[in-house]
PDB file of C-alpha atoms in Angstrom:
ATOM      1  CA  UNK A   1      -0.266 -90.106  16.482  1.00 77.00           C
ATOM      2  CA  UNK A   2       2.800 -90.120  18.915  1.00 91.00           C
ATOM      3  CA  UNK A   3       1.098 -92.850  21.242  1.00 92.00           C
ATOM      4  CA  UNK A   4       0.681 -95.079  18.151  1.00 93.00           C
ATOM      5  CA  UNK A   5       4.591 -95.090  17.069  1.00 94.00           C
ATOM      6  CA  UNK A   6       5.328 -95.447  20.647  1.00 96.00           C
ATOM      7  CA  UNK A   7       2.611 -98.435  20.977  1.00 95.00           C
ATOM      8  CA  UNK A   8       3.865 -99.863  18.094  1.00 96.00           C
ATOM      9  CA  UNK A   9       7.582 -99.313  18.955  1.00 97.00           C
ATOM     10  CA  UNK A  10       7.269-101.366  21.999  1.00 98.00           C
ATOM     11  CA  UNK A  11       5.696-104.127  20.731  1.00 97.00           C
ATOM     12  CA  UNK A  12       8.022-104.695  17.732  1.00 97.00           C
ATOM     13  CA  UNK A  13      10.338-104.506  20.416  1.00 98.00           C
ATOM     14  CA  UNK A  14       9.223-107.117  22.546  1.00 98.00           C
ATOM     15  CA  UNK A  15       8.371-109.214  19.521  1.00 98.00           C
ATOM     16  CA  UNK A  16      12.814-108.799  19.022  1.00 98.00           C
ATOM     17  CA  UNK A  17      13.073-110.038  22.301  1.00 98.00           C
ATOM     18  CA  UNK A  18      11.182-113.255  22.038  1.00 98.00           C
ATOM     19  CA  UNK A  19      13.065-113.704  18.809  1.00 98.00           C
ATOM     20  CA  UNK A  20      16.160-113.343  20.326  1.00 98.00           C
ATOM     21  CA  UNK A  21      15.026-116.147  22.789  1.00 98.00           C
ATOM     22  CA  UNK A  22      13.550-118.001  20.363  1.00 97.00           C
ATOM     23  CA  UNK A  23      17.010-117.929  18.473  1.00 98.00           C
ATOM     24  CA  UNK A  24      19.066-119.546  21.268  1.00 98.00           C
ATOM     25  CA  UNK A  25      19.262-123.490  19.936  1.00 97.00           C
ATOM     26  CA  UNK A  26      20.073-124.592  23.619  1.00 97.00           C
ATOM     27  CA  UNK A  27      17.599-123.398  26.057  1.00 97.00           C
ATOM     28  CA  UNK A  28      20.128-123.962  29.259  1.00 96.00           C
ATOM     29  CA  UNK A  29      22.501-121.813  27.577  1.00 97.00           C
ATOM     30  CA  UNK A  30      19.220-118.241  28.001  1.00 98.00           C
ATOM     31  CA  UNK A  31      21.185-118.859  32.004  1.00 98.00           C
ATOM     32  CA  UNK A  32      25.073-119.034  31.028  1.00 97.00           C
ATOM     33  CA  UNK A  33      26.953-116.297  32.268  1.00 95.00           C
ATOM     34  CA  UNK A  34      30.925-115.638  34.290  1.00 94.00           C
ATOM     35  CA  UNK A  35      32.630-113.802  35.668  1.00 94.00           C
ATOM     36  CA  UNK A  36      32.925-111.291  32.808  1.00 94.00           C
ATOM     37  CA  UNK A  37      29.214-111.514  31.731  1.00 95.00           C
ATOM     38  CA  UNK A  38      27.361-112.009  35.077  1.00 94.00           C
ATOM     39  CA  UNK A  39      23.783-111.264  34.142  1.00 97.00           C
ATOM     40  CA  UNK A  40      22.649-113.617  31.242  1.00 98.00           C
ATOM     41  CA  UNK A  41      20.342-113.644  28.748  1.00 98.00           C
ATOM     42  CA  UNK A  42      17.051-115.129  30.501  1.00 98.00           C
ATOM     43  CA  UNK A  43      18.123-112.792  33.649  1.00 98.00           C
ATOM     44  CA  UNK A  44      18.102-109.364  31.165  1.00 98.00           C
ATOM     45  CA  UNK A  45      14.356-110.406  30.317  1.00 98.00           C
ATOM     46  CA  UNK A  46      13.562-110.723  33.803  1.00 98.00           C
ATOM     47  CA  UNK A  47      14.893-107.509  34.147  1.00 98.00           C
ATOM     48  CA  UNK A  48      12.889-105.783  30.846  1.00 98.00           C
ATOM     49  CA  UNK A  49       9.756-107.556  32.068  1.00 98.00           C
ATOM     50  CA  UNK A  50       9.882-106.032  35.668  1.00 98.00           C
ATOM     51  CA  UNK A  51      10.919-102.546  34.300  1.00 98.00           C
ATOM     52  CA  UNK A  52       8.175-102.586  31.741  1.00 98.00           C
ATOM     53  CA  UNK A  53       5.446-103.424  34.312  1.00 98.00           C
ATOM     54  CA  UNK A  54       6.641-101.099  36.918  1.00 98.00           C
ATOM     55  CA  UNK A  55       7.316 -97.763  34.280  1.00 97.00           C
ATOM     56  CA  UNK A  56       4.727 -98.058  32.154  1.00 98.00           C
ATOM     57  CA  UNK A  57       2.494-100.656  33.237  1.00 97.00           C
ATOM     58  CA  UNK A  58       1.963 -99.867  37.144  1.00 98.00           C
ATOM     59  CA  UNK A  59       3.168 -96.093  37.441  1.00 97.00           C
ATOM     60  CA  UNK A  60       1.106 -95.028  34.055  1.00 97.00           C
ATOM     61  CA  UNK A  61      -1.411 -98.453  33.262  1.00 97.00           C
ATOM     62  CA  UNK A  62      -2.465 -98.226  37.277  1.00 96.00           C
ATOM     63  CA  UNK A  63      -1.953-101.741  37.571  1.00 97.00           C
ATOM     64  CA  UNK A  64      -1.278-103.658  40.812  1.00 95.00           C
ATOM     65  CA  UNK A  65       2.408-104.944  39.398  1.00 95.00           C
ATOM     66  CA  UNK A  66       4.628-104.667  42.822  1.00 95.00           C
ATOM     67  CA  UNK A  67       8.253-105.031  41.250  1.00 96.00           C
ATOM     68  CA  UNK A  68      10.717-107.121  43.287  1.00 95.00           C
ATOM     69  CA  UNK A  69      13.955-105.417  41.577  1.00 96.00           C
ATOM     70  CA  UNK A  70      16.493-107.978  43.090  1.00 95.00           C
ATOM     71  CA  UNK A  71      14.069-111.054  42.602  1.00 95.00           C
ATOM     72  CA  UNK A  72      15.039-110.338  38.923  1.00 96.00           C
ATOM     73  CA  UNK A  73      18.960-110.813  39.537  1.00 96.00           C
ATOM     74  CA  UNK A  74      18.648-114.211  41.358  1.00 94.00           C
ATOM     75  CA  UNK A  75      15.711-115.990  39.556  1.00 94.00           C
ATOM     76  CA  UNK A  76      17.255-118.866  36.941  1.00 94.00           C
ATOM     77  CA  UNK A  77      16.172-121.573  34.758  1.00 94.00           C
ATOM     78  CA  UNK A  78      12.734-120.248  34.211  1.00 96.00           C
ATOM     79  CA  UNK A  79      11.752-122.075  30.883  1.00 97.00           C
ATOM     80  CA  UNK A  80      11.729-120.378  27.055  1.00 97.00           C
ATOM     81  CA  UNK A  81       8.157-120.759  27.267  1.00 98.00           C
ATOM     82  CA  UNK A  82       7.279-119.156  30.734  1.00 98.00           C
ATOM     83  CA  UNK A  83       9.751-116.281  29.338  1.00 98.00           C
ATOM     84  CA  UNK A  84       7.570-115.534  26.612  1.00 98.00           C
ATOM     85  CA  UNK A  85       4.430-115.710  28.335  1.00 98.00           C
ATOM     86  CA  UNK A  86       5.298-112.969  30.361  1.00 98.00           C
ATOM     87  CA  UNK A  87       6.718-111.175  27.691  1.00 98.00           C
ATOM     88  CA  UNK A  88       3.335-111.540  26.332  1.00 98.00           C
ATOM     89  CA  UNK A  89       1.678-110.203  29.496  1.00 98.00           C
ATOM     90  CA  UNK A  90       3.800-107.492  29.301  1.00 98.00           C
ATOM     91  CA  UNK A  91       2.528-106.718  25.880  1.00 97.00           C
ATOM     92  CA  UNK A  92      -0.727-106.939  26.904  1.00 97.00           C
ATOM     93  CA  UNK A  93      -0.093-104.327  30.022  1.00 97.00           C
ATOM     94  CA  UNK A  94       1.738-101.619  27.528  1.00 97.00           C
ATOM     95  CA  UNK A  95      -0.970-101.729  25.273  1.00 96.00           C
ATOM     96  CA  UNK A  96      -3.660-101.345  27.635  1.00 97.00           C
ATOM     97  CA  UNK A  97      -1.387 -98.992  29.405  1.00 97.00           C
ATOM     98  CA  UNK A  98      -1.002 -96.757  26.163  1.00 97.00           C
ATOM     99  CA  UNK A  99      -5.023 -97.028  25.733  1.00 95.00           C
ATOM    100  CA  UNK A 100      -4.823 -94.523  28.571  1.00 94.00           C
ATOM    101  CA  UNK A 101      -2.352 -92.324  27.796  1.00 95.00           C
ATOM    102  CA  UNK A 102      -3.108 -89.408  25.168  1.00 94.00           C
ATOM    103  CA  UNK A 103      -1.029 -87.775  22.842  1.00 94.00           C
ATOM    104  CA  UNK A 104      -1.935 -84.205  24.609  1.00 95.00           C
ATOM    105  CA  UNK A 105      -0.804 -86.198  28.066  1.00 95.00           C
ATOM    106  CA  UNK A 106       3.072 -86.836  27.071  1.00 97.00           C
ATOM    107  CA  UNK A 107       3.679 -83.554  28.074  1.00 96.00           C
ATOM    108  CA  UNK A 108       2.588 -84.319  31.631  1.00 96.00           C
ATOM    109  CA  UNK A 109       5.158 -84.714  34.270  1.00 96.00           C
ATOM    110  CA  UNK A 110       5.703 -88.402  34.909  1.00 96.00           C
ATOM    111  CA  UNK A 111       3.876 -89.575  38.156  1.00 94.00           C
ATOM    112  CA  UNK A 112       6.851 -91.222  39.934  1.00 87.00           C
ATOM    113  CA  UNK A 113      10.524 -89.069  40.403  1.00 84.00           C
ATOM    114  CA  UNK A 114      12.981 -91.637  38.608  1.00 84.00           C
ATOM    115  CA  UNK A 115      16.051 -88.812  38.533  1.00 81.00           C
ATOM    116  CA  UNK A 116      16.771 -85.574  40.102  1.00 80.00           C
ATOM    117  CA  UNK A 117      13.836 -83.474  38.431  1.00 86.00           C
ATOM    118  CA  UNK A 118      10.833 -84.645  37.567  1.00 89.00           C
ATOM    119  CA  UNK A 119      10.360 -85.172  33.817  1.00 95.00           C
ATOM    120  CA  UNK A 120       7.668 -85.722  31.039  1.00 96.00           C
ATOM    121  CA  UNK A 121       5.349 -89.111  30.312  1.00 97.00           C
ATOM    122  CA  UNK A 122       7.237 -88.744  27.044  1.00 97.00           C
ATOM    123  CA  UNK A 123      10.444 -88.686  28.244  1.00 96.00           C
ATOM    124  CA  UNK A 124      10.212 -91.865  30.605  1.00 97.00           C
ATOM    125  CA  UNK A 125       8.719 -93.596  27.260  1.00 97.00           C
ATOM    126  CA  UNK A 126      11.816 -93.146  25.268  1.00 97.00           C
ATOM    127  CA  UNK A 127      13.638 -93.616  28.281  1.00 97.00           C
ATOM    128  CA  UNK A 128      12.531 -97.031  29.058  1.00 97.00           C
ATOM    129  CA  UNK A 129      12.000 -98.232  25.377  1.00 98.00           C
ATOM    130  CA  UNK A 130      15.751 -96.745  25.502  1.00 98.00           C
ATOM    131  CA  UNK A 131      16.456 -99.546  28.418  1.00 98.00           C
ATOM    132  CA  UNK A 132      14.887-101.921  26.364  1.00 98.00           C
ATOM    133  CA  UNK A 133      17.183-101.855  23.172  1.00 98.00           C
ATOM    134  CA  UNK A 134      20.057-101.312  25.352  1.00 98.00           C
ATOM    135  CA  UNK A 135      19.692-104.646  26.834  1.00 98.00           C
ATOM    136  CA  UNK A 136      17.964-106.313  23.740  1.00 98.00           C
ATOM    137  CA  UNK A 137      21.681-105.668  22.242  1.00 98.00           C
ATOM    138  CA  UNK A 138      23.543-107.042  25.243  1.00 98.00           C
ATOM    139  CA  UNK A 139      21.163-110.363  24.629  1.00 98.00           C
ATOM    140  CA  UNK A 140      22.389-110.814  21.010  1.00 98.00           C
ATOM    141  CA  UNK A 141      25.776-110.454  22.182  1.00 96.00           C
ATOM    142  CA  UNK A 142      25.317-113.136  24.914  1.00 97.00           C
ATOM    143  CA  UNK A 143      23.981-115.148  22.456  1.00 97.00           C
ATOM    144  CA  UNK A 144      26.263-115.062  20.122  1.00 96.00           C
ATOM    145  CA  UNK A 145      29.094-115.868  23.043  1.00 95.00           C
ATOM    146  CA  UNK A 146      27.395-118.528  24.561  1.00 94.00           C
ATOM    147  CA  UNK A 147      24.917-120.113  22.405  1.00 89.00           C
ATOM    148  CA  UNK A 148      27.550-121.525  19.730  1.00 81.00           C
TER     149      UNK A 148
END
């Protein structure tokens, strides 16, 4: 039952994200950011999208995904609709990802050391769909700043 709310969680989730894209009325603006605000909106989903392929996708889906961390920091003006295509690949990856994962599993330790001691499948799950809402906030703030 736990893998299903967590499933389901994630793809709501991602579905909030495209929305939140989907919500900006200029594209251009998903790239806007200063000196106070320096990673913007399109650069955040970047960011989700890598994390989400790496945590769940490559260390617990087996995929081949080789995150570039840093490309996600530098790469601009990708278009609305190449966002949400692989926002959509990532939903594909966490749901085939979760098709391997079993409730009885959660309590496994996590594959990959991420902090000092190693902790559970389940823990990394709320930890990253943590991540996620964390910077699905900072989005509708940057929206709302820039996208007037």
């Amino acid at each position: 039952m736990l893998i299903e709310y967590y499933s389901k969680r994630y793809k709501n989730d991602l579905e909030k994200l495209k929305n939140e894209l989907n919500l900006y009325r200029h594209e251009n603006h998903l790239w806007f950011r200063n000196e106070h605000i320096p990673n913007s909106a399109g650069t955040l989903c970047l960011h989700l999208i890598g994390n989400l392929n790496h945590f769940i996708g490559h260390v617990l889906g087996k995929t081949d995904y080789q995150r570039n961390r840093d490309q996600e920091f530098v790469l601009m003006d990708i278009s609305r609709h190449d966002l949400f295509q692989k926002i959509n690949e990532t939903q594909e990856i966490i749901e085939r990802s979760f098709n391997m994962i079993t409730n009885e599993s959660l309590t496994d330790a996590y594959p990959l050391l991420k902090f000092e001691e190693n902790e559970s499948i389940e823990f990394m799950l709320v930890h990253t769909l943590s991540h996620l809402n964390y910077h699905l906030g900072q989005i509708n703030y940057h929206r709302r700043i820039f996208d007037q």
